[in-house]
Coordinates of C-alpha atoms and ligand atoms in Angstrom, one line a residue:
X236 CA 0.0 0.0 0.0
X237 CA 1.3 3.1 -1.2
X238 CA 2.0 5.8 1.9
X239 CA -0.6 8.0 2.4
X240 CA -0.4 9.9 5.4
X241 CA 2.0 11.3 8.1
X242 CA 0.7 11.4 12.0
X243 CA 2.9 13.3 14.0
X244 CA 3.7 13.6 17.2
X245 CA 3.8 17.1 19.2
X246 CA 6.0 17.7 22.5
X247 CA 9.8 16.7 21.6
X248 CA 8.9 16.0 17.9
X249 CA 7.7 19.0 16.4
X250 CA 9.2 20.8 19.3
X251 CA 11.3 21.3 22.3
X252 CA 8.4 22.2 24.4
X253 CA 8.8 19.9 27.4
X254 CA 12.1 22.2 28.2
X255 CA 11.0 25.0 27.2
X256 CA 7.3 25.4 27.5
X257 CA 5.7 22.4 29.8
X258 CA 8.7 22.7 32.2
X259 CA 8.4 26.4 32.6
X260 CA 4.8 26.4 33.1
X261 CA 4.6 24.2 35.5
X262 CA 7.1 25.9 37.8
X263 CA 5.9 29.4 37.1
X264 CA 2.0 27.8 38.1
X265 CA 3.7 26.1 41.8
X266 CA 5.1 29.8 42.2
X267 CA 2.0 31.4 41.2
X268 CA -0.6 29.2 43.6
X269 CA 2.1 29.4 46.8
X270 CA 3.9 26.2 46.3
X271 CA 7.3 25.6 47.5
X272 CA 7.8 23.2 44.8
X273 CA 10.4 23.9 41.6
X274 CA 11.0 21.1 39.0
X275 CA 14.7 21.0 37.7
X276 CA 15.5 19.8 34.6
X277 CA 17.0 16.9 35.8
X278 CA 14.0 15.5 37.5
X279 CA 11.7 16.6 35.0
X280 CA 13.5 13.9 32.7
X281 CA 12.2 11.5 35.1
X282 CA 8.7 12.5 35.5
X283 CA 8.4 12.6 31.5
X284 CA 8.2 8.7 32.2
X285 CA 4.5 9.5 33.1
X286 CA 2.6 11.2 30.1
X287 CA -0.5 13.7 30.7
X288 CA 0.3 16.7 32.9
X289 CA -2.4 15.9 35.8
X290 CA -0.6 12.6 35.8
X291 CA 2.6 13.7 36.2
X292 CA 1.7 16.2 38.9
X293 CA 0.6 12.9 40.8
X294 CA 3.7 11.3 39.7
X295 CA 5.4 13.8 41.4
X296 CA 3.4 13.5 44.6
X297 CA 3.3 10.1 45.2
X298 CA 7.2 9.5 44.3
X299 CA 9.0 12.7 44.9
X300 CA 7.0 15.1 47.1
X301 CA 5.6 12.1 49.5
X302 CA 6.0 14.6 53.0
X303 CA 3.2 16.9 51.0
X304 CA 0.0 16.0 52.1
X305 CA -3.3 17.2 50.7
X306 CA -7.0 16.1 51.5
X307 CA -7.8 15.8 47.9
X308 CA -4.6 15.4 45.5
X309 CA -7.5 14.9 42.3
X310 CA -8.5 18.3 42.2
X311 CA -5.0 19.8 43.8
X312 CA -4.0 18.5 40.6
X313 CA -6.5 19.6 38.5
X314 CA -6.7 23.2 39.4
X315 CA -2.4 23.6 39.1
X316 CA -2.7 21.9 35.4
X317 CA -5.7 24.5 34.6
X318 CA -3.3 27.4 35.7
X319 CA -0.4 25.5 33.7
X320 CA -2.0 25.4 30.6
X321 CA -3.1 29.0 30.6
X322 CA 0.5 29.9 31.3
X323 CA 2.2 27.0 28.6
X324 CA -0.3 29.1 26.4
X325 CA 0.6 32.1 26.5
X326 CA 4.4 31.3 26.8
X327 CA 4.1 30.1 23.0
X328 CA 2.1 33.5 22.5
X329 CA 5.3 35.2 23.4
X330 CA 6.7 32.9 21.0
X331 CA 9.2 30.9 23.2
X332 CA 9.7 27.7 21.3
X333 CA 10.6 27.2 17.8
X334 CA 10.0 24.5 15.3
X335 CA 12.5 21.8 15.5
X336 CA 14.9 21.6 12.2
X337 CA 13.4 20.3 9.0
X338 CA 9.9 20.4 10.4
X339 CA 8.5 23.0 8.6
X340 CA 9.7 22.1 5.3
X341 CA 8.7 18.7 5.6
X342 CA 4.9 19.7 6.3
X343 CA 5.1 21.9 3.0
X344 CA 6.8 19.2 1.0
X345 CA 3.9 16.7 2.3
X346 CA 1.6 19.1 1.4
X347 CA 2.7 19.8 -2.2
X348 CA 3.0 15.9 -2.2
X349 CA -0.8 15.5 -1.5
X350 CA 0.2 13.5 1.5
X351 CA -2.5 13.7 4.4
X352 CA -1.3 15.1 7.8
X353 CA -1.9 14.5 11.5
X354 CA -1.4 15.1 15.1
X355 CA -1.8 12.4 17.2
X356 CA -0.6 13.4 21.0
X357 CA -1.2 13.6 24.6
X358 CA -1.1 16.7 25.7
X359 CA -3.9 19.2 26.0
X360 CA -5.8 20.3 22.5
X361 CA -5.2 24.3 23.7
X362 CA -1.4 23.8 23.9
X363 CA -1.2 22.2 20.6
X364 CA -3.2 24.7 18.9
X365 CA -1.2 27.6 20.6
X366 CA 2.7 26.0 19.1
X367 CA 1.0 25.4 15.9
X368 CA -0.6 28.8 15.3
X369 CA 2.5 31.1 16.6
X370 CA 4.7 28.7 15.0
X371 CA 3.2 28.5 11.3
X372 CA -0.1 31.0 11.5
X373 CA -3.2 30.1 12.4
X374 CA -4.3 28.9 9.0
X375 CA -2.0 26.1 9.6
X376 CA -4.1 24.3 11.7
X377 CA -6.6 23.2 8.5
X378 CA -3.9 21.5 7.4
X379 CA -4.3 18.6 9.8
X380 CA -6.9 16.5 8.7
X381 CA -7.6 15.6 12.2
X382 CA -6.3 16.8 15.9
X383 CA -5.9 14.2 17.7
X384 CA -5.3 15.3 21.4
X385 CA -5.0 13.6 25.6
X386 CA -8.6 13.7 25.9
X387 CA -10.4 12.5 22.8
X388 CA -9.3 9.1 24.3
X389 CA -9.3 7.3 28.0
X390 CA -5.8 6.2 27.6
X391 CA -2.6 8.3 26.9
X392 CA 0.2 7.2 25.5
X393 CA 2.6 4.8 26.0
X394 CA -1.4 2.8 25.0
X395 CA -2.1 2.8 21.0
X396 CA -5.4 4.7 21.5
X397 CA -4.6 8.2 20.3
X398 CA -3.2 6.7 17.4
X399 CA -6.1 4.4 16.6
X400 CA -8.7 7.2 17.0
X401 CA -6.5 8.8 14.3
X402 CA -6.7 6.6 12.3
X403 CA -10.0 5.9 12.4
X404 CA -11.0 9.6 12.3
X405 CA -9.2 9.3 8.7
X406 CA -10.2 6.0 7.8
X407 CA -6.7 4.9 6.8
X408 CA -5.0 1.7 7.9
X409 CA -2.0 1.7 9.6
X410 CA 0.4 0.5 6.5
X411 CA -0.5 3.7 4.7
X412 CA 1.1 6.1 7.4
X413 CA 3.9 6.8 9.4
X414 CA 4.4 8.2 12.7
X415 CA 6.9 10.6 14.1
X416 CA 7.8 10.6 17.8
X417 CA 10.5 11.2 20.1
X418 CA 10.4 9.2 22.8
X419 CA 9.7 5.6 24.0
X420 CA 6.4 6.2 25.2
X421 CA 5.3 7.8 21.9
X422 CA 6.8 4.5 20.1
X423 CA 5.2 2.2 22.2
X424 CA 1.7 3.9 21.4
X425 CA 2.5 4.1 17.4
X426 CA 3.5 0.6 17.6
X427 CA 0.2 -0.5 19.3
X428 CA -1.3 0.7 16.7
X429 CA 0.9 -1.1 13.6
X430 CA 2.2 2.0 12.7
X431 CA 5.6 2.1 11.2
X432 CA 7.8 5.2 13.0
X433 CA 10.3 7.4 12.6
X434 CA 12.4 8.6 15.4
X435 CA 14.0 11.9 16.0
X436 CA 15.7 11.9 19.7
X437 CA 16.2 15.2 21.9
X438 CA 17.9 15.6 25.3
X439 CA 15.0 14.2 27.3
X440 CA 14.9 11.0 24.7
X441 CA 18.3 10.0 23.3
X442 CA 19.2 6.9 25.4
X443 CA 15.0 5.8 25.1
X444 CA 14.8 2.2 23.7
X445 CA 13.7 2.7 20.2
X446 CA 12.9 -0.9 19.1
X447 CA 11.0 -0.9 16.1
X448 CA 11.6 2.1 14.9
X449 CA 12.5 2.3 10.9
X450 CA 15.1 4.6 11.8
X451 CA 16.4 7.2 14.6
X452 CA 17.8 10.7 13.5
X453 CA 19.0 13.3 15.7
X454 CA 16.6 15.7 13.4
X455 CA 14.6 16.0 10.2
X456 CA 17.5 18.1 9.2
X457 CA 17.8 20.2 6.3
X458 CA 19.4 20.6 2.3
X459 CA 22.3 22.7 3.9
X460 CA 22.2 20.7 7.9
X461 CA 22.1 17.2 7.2
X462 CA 20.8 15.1 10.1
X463 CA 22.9 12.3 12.2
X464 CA 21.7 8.7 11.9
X465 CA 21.6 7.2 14.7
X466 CA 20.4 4.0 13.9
X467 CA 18.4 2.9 10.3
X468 CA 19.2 1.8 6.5
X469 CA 22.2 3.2 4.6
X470 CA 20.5 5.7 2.7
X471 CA 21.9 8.5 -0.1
X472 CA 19.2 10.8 1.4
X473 CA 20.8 14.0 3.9
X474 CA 17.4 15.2 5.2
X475 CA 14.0 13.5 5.3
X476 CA 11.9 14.6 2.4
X477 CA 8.9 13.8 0.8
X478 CA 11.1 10.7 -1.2
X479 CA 13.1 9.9 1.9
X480 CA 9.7 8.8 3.6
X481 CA 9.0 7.1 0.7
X482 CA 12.0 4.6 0.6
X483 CA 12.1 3.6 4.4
X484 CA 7.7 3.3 3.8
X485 CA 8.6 0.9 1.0
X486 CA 12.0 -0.6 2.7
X487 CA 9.4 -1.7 5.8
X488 CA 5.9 -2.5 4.7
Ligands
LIG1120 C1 3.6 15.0 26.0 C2 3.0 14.9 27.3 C3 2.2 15.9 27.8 C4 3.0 17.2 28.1 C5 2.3 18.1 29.0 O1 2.9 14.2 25.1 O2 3.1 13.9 27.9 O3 1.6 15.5 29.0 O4 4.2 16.9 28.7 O5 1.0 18.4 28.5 P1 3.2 14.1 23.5 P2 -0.3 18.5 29.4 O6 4.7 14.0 23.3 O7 2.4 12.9 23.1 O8 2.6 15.3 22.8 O9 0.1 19.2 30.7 O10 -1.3 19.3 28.6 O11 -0.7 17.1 29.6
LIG1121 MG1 6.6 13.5 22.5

């Protein structure tokens, strides 16, 4: 089956937002609501174990924080996460995290291509719209077909569901797309679904197990910034391209 469509992934894949974006809000929320608590970097690699931000928060609690005790730790985490989001939000407003390399051309090129486009992710559907609209424009977001987002679904990743509800929505099957993700979570939940993936790493992501994916890149990279293989296929391609995605479709359906 020819390839059809591209589902992608949206914290760590399209950009550095769990640095620069979820980690920030979060901390500036604790401040904000009169909590003594500030994530460092360093442990915020280990909460990303746990997807969803109300999970994490509860992560955090139950693993990290366990002297802070609250009557209700539900809507403790609830109300922070509301706060979060408003502040994540308007963080990408000001325009604080850029597209990853490559990424913009490669939705162009897809486009021009006739390829069909995605979003398949956990986070909340307000912070995906706010990266994608200060990013590219507003009008960008018509050009994925569908939105899939945390809570169209009663699973987040690493479970397949967010990718099956995508592809239902679009009523492909799996063999015609491929996913693009940047951690393990995100490839165990592409894989749960058949889909065949493409990985590009960051610093939260680079020592992840990545088995199964048709290749791991350090970027998309670009004509003049080729990207680092990591692991993959031999290939004569320097950035991933319409006809790069192609080949490795081809090499593994
Ligand atoms: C990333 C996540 C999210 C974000 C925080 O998922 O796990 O929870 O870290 O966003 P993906 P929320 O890589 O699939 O986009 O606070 O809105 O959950
Ligand atoms: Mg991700």
């Amino acid at each position: 089956m020819a390839l059809e469509a591209l589902i992608f992934d949206v914290d760590g894949t399209l950009a550095n937002t769990e640095r620069d974006g979820h980690l920030v809000a979060f901390n500036l929320a604790f401040k904000e609501l009169g909590l003594d608590w500030e994530w460092s970097n360093e442990l915020y690699h280990k909460l990303l174990d746990v997807t969803g931000g109300q999970l994490r928060i509860k992560y955090y609690l139950k693993e990290f924080n366990t002297l802070f005790k609250h009557d209700d730790v539900d809507s403790l985490a609830a109300s922070i996460h509301a706060l979060k989001t408003k502040i994540y939000v308007r963080l990408m407003d000001e325009g604080a995290v850029p597209l990853r390399p490559g990424v913009e051309r490669l939705f162009s090129e897809a486009r021009e291509a006739g390829l069909r486009l995605a979003i398949a992710t956990t986070t909340t559907p307000a912070n995906v719209d706010a990266l994608i609209a200060n990013t590219l424009g507003k009008d960008a977001l018509d050009w994925f077909e569908v939105i899939g987002a945390g809570d169209v679904v009663p699973n987040l990743k690493p479970a397949g569901d967010i990718y099956n509800y995508v592809l239902k929505e679009m009523n492909l099957n799996a063999s015609q797309c491929l996913a693009f993700e940047d951690s393990h979570n995100g490839i165990i939940s592409a894989s749960s679904a058949n889909i065949k993936t493409l990985i590009t790493v960051n610093e939260y992501t680079d020592r992840h197990d990545f088995t199964g994916a048709i290749t791991v890149l350090n970027n998309l990279g670009e004509p003049n910034k080729p990207f680092e293989m990591i692991t993959g296929n031999r290939t004569d391609s320097t950035y991933v391209n319409v006809s790069y995605l192609q080949e490795l479709h081809a090499q593994h359906s």
